[in-house]
CSV table of C-alpha atoms and ligand atoms in Angstrom, one decimal:
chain,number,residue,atom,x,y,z
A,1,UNK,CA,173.1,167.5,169.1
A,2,UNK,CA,173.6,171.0,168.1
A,3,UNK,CA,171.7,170.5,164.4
A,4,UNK,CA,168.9,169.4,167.1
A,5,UNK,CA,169.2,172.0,168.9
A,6,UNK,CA,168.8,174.2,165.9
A,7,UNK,CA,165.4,172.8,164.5
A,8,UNK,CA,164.3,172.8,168.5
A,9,UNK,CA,164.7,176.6,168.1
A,10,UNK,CA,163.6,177.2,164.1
A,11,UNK,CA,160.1,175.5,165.5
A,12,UNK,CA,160.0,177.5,167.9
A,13,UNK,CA,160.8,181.1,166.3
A,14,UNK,CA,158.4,179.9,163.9
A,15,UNK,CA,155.6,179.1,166.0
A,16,UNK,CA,156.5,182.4,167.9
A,17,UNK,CA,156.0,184.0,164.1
A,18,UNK,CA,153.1,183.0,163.9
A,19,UNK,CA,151.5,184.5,167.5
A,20,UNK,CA,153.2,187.6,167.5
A,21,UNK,CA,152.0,190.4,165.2
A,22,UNK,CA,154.7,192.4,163.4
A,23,UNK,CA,154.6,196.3,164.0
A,24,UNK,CA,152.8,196.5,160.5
A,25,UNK,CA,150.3,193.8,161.5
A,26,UNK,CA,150.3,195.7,165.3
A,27,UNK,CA,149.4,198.5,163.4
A,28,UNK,CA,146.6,197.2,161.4
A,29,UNK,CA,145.2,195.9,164.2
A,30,UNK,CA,145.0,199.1,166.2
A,31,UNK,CA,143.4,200.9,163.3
A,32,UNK,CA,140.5,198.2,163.1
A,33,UNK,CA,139.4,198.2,166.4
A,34,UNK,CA,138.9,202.5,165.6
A,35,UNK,CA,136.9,200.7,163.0
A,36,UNK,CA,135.4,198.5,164.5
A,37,UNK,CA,133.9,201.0,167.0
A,38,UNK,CA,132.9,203.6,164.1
A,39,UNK,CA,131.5,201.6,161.2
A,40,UNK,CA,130.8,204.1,159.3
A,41,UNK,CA,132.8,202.2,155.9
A,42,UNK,CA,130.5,198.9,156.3
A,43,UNK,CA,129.2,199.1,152.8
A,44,UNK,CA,132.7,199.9,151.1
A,45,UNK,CA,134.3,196.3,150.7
A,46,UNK,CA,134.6,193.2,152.1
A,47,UNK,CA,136.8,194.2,155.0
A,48,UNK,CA,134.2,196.0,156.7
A,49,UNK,CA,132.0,193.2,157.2
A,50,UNK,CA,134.7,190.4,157.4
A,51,UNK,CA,136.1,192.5,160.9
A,52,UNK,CA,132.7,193.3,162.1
A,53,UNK,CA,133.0,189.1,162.8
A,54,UNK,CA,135.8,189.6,165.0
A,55,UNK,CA,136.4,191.7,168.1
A,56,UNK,CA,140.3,191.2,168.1
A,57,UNK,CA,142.5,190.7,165.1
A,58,UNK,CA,145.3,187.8,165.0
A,59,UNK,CA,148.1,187.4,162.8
A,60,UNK,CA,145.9,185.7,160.3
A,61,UNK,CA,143.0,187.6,160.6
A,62,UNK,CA,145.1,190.4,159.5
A,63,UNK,CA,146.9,188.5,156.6
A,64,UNK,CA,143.2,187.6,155.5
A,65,UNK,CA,141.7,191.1,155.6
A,66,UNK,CA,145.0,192.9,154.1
A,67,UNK,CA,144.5,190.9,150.8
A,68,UNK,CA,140.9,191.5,150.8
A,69,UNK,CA,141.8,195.1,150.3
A,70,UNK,CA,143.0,196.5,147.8
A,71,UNK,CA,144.4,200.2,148.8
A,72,UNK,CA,140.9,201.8,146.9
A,73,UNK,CA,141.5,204.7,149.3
A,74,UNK,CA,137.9,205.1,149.8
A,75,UNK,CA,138.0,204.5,153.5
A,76,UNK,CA,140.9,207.0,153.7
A,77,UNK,CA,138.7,210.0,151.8
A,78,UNK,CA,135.8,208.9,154.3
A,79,UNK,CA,137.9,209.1,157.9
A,80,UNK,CA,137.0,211.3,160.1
A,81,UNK,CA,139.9,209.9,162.1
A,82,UNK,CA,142.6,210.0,159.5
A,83,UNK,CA,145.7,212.5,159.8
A,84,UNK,CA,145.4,214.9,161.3
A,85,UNK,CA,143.1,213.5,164.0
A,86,UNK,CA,145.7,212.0,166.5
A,87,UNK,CA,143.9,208.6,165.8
A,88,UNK,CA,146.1,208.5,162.3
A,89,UNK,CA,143.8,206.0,160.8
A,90,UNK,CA,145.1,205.1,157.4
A,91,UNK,CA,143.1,201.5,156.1
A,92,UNK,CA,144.5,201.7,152.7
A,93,UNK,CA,148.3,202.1,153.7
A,94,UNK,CA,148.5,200.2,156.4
A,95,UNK,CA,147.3,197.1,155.2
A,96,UNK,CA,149.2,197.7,152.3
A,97,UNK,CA,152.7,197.1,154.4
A,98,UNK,CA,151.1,194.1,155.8
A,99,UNK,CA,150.2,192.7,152.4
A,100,UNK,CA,154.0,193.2,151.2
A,101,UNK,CA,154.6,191.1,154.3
A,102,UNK,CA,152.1,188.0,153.2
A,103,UNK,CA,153.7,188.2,149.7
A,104,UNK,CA,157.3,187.1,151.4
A,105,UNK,CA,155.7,185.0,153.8
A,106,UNK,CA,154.1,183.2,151.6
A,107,UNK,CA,156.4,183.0,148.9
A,108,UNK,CA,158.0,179.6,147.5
A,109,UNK,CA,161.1,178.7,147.9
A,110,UNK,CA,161.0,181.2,151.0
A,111,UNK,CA,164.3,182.7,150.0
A,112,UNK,CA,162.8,184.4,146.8
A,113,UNK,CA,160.3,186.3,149.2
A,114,UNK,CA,163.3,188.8,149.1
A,115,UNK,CA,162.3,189.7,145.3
A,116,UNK,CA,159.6,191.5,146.7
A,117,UNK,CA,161.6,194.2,148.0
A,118,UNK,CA,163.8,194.1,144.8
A,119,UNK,CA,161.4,194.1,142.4
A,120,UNK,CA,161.7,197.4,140.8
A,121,UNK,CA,161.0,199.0,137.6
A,122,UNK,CA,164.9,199.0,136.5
A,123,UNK,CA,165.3,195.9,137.6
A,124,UNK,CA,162.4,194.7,135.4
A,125,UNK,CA,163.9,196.6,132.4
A,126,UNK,CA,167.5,195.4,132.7
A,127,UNK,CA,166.4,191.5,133.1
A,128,UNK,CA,164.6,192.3,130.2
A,129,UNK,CA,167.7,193.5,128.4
A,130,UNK,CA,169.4,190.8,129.6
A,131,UNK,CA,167.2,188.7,128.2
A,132,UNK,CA,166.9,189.5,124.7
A,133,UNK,CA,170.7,189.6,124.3
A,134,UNK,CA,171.4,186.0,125.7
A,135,UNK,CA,168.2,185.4,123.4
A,136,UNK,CA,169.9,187.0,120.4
A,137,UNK,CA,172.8,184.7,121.4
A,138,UNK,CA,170.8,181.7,120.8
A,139,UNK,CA,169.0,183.2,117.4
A,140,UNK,CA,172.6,183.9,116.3
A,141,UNK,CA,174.1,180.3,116.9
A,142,UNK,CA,170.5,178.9,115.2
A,143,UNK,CA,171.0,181.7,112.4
A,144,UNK,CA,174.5,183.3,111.6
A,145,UNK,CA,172.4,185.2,109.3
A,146,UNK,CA,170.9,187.1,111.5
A,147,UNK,CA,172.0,190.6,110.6
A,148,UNK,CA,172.1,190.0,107.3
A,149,UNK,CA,170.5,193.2,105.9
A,150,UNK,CA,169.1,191.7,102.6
A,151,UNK,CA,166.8,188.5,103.8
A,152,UNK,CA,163.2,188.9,105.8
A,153,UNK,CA,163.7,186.2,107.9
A,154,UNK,CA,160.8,184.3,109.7
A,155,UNK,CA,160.0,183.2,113.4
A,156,UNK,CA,161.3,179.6,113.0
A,157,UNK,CA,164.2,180.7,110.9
A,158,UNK,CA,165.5,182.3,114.0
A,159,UNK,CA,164.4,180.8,116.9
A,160,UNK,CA,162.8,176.7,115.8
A,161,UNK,CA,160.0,175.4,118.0
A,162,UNK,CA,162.4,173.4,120.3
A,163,UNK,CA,164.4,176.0,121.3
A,164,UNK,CA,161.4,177.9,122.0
A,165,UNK,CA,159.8,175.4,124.4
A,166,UNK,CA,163.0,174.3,125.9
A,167,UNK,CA,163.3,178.3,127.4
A,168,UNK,CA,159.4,179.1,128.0
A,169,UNK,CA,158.4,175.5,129.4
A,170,UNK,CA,160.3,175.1,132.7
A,171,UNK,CA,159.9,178.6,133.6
A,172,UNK,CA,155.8,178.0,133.2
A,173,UNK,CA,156.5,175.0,135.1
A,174,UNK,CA,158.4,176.3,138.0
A,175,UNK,CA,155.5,179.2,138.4
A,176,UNK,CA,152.9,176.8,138.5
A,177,UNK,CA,154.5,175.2,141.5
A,178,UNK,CA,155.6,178.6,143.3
A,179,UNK,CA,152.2,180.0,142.7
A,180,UNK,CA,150.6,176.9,144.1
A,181,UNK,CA,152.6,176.3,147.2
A,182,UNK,CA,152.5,180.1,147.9
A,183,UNK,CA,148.3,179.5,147.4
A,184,UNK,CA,148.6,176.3,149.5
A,185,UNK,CA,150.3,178.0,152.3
A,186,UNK,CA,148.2,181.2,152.7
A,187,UNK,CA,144.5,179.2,152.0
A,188,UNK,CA,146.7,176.6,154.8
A,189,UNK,CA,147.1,179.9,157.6
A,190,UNK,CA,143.5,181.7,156.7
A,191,UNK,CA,141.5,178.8,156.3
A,192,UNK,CA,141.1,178.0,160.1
A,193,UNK,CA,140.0,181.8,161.1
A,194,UNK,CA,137.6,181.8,158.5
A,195,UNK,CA,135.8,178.6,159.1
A,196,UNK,CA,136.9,175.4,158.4
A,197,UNK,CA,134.6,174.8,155.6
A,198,UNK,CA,134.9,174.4,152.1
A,199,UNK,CA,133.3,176.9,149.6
A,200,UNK,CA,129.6,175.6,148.5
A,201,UNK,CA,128.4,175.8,145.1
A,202,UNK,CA,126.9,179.1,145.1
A,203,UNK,CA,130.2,180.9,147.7
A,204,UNK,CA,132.2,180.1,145.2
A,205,UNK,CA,130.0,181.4,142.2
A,206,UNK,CA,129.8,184.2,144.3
A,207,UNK,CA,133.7,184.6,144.8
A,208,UNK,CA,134.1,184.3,141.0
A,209,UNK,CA,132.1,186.8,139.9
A,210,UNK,CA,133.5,189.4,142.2
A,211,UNK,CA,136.6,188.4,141.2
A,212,UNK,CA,135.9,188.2,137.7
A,213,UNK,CA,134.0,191.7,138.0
A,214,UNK,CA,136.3,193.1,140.3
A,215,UNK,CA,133.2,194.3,142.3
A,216,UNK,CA,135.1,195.4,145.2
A,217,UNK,CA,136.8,198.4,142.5
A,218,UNK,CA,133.3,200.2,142.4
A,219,UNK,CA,133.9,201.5,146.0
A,220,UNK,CA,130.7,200.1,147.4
A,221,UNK,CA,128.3,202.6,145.6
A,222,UNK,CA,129.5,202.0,141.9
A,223,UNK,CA,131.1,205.0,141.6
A,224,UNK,CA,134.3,204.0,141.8
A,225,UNK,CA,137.3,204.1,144.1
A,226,UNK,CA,139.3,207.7,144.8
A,227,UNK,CA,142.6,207.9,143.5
A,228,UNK,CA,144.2,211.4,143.3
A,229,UNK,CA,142.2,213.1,145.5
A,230,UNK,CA,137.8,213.4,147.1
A,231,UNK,CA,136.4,212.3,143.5
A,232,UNK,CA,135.6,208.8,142.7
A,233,UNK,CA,136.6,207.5,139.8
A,234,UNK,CA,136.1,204.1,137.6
A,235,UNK,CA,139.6,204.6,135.7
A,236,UNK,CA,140.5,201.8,137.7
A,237,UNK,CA,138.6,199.3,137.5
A,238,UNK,CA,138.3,199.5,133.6
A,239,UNK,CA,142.0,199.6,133.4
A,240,UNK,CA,141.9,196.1,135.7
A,241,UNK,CA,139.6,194.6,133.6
A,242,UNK,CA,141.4,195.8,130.6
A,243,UNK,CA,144.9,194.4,132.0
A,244,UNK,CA,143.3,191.1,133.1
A,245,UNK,CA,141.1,190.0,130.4
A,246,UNK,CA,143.9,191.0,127.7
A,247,UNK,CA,146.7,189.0,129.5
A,248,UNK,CA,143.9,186.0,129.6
A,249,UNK,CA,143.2,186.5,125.6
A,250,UNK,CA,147.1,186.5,124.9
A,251,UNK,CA,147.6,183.4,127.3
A,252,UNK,CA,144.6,181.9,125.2
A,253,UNK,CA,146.8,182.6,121.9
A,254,UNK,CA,149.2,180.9,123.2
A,255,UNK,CA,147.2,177.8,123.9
A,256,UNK,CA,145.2,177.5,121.1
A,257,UNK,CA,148.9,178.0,119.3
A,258,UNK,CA,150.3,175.1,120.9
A,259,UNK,CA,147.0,173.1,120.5
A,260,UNK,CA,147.4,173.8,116.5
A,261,UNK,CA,150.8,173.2,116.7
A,262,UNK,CA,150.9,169.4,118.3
A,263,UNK,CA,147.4,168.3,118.4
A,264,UNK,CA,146.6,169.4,114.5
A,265,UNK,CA,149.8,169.8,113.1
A,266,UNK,CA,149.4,172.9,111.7
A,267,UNK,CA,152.8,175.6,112.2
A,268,UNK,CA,153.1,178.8,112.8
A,269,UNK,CA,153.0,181.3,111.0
A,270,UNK,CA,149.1,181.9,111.4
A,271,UNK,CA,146.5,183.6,109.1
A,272,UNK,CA,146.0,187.5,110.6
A,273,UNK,CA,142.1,185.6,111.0
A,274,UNK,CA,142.8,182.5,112.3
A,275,UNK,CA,142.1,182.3,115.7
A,276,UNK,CA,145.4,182.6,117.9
A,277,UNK,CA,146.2,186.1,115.5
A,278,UNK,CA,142.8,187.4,116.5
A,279,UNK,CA,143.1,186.4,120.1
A,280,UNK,CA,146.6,188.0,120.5
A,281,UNK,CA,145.9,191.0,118.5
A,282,UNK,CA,142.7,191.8,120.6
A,283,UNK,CA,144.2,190.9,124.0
A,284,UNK,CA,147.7,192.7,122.6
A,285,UNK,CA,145.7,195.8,122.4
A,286,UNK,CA,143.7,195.7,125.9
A,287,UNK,CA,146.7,194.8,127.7
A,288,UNK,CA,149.2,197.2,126.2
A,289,UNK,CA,146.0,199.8,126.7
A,290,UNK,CA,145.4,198.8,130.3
A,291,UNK,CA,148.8,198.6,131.8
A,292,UNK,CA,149.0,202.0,130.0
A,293,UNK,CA,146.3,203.2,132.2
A,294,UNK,CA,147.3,201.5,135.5
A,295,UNK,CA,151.1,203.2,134.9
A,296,UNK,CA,149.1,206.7,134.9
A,297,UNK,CA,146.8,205.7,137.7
A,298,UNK,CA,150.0,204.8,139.8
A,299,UNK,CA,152.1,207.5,139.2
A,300,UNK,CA,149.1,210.1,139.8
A,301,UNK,CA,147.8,208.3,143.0
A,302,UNK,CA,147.4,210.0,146.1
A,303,UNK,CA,150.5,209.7,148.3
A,304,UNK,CA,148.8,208.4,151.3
A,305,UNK,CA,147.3,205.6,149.5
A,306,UNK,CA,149.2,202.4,149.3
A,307,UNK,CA,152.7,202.0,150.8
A,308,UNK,CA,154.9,203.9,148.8
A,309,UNK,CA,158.0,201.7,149.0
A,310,UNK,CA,156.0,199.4,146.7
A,311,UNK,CA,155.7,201.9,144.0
A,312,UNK,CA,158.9,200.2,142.5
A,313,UNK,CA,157.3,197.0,142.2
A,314,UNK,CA,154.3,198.2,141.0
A,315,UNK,CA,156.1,200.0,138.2
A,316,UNK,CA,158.4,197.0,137.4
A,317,UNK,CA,155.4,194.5,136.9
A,318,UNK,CA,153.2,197.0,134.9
A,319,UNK,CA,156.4,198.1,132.7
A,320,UNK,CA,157.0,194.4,131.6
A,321,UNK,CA,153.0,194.5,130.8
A,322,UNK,CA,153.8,197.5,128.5
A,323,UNK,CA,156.8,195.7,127.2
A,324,UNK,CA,155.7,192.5,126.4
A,325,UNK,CA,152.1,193.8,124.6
A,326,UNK,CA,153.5,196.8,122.8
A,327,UNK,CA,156.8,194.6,121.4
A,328,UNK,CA,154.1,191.5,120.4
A,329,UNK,CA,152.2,194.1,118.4
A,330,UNK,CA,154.9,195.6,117.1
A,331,UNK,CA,155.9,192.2,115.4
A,332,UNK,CA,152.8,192.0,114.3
A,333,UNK,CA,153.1,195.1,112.4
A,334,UNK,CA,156.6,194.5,111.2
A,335,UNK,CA,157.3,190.7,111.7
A,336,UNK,CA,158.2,190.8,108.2
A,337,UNK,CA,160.6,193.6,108.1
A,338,UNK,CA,164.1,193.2,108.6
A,339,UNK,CA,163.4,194.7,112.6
A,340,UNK,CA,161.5,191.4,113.5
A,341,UNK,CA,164.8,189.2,114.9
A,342,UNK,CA,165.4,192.2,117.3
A,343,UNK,CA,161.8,192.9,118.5
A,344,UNK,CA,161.5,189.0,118.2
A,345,UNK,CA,164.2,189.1,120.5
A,346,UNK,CA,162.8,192.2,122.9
A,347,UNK,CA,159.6,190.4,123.1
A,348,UNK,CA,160.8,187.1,124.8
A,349,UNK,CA,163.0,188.4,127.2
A,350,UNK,CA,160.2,190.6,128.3
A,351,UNK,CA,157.8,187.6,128.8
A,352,UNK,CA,160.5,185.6,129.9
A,353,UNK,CA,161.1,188.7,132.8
A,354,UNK,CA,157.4,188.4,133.6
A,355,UNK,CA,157.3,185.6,133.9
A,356,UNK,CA,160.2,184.4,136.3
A,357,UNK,CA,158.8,187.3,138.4
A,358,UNK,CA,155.2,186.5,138.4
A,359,UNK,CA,155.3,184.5,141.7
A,360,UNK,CA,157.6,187.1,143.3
A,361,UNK,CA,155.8,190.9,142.2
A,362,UNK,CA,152.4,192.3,141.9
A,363,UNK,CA,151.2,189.6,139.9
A,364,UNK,CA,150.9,187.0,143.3
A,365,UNK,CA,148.9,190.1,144.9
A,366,UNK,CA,145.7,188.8,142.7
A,367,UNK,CA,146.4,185.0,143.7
A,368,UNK,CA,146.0,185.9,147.2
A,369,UNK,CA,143.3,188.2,146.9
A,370,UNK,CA,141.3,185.7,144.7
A,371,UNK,CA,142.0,183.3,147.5
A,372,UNK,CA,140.9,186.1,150.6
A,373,UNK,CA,137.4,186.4,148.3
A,374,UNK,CA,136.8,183.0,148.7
A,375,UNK,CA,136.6,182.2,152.2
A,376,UNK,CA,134.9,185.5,152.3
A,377,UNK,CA,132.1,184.1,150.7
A,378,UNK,CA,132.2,180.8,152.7
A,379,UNK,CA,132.7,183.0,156.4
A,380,UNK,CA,130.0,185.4,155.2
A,381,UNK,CA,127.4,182.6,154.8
A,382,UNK,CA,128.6,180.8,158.6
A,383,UNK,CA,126.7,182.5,161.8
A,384,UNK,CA,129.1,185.2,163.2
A,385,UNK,CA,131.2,183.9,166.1
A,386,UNK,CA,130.3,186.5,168.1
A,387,UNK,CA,126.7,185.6,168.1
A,388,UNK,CA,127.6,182.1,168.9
A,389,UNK,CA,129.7,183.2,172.4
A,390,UNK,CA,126.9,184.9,173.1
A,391,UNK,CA,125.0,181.9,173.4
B,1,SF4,S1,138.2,204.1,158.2
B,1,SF4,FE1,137.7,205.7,159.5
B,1,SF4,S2,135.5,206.2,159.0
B,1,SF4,FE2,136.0,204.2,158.1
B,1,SF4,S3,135.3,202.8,159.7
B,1,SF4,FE3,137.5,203.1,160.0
B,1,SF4,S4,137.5,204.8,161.5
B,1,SF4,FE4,135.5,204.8,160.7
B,2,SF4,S1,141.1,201.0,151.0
B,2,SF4,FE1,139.3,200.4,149.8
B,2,SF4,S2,139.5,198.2,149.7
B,2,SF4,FE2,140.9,198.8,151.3
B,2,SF4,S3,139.7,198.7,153.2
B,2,SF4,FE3,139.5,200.8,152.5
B,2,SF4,S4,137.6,200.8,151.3
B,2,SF4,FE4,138.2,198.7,151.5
């Protein structure tokens, strides 16, 4: 009876959660009906025209619209109602804390949603570390050799390909599912206040190619966003693009890799030009040169853009970016030097780290913003509510 009793009131303080806003959502709310008066960002993103649909904001309304922005700061430079007008309208922070909240929300198994507040930049180093010497473990118990200063060893003579899938393949697997059911969950709560309708053909062309081009980064005019102070800039959407497209080219390296490896029988290690060398060397590059770039942008960002709790995470996700490109280059420059078994070594724990915290750091930030662009398009091409009340 009292287990009953128990689920009677989980429903319930769930179903509460869901009608009543936090103070962050409260907040976010307040601020865009200021907006939603004024106007005067409409052409800046897609949250101005997604709230111009909507005369009050619910919980998911708010979740929808705080993943649709992206802390550009451009509505903050443009406020005539920011600090110090007693208004204290701050767009780009405020949704911000609400988007940290949607990332534990929405986070699979629920429990983990706790990483988010955890995931720093030490503790992205130290798994790392931790990593590589349980790593080392295994390369020593494979290879009691290891150290031994007179033999270049290579990949397989440390590490063979069994071991190698046997540690990278359930840990791919489990982020496939955490990223999904986190995916499943948010499209589940903004789906309704967007329309229930799936994407056509051409919304979700559209939505790809402003993910893809990250249209929302040029700050409406294709200047840019600000980012240290009243200039715009376009720093940051190149180092986006940069970021992305060179973790897609190393993930492609990968895959052709494995296709070589089972489907043509042909082992590692590669020709510098066959193709999974040229893909990870290019993509090495980018990403090691992007994440580069983001670590400068975020450490010289204005401090009232963004919620600056969540610098820590930032840093943690975009350090194991700099770890895992610039130690995969690095064996590609000395994977036949006597260093390769420990960079070997530095280089899997690192993507091993980013990986287990993909679904639980910045990384789940583009899942749900990919998703927010979607029914975007789809709400963007209904006829506004409003209109139809009126009627
Ligand atoms: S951010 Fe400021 S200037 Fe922009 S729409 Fe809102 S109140 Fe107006
Ligand atoms: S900070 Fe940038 S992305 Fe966010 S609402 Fe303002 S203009 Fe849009």
């Amino acid at each position: 009876m009292q287990a009953l009793n128990q689920l009677v009131q989980d429903a319930m303080d769930t179903a509460q959660g869901h009608l009543v806003l936090s103070p962050n959502e409260a907040e976010v709310a307040r601020q865009l009906q200021i907006c939603n008066a004024c106007r005067y960002c409409e052409g800046f993103c897609a949250v101005f025209p997604a709230m111009t649909r909507r005369l009050s904001f619910e919980k998911n309304d708010i979740h929808y619209m705080a993943n649709l922005c992206h802390s550009c700061g451009a509505c903050l430079h443009a406020c005539q109602y920011a600090d110090p007008h007693d208004f204290q309208v701050n767009i780009p922070q405020s949704m911000a804390k609400v988007r940290l909240e949607t990332y534990q929300a929405y986070a699979w198994p629920k429990s983990m949603g706790k990483w988010y507040q955890h995931n720093g930049l030490w503790i992205a180093i130290c798994l790392t570390l931790s990593l590589a010497f349980f790593i080392t473990l295994i390369m020593l118990r494979q290879n009691a050799q290891l150290f031994d200063s007179t033999k270049v060893l290579g990949f397989y003579d440390v590490l063979n390909h069994n071991a190698l899938v046997s540690l990278f393949a359930p840990i791919f697997l489990f982020d496939v599912l955490a990223l999904g059911m986190g995916l499943y969950a948010f499209l589940s709560n903004i789906t309704p206040v967007t329309g229930e309708v799936a994407p056509s053909s051409e919304a979700a062309m559209e939505a790809t190619h402003n993910m893809l081009s990250l249209k929302y980064l040029d700050g409406g005019h294709g200047e840019g966003c600000n980012n240290e102070d009243d200039t715009f800039t376009l720093a940051k959407r190149r180092a986006h693009h940069m970021t992305f497209y060179g973790f897609m080219l190393c993930f492609a390296a990968t895959s052709v890799a494995t296709f070589y490896h089972y489907a043509l029988g042909l082992q590692a290690p590669y020709a510098w030009s066959s193709l999974p060398k040229l893909l990870g060397i290019v993509g090495g590059v980018s990403l090691l040169l992007g994440s580069l770039e983001l670590a400068r942008l975020n450490l010289s960002r204005h401090k009232d853009h963004g919620d600056a709790k969540q610098k820590p995470m930032d840093l943690g996700f975009i350090a194991l970016l700099i770890l895992a490109s610039s130690t995969g280059l690095g064996l590609w420059l000395m994977g036949q030097t006597k260093l390769m078994p420990l960079l070997y070594a530095l280089h899997l724990g690192s993507i091993m780290a980013l990986f287990l915290t993909l679904p639980y750091g910045k990384f789940a930030h583009g899942i749900y913003r990919g998703a927010s662009l979607v029914r975007f398009s789809v709400e963007k091409r209904q006829a506004s509510r409003l209109i139809l009340k009126e009627d």
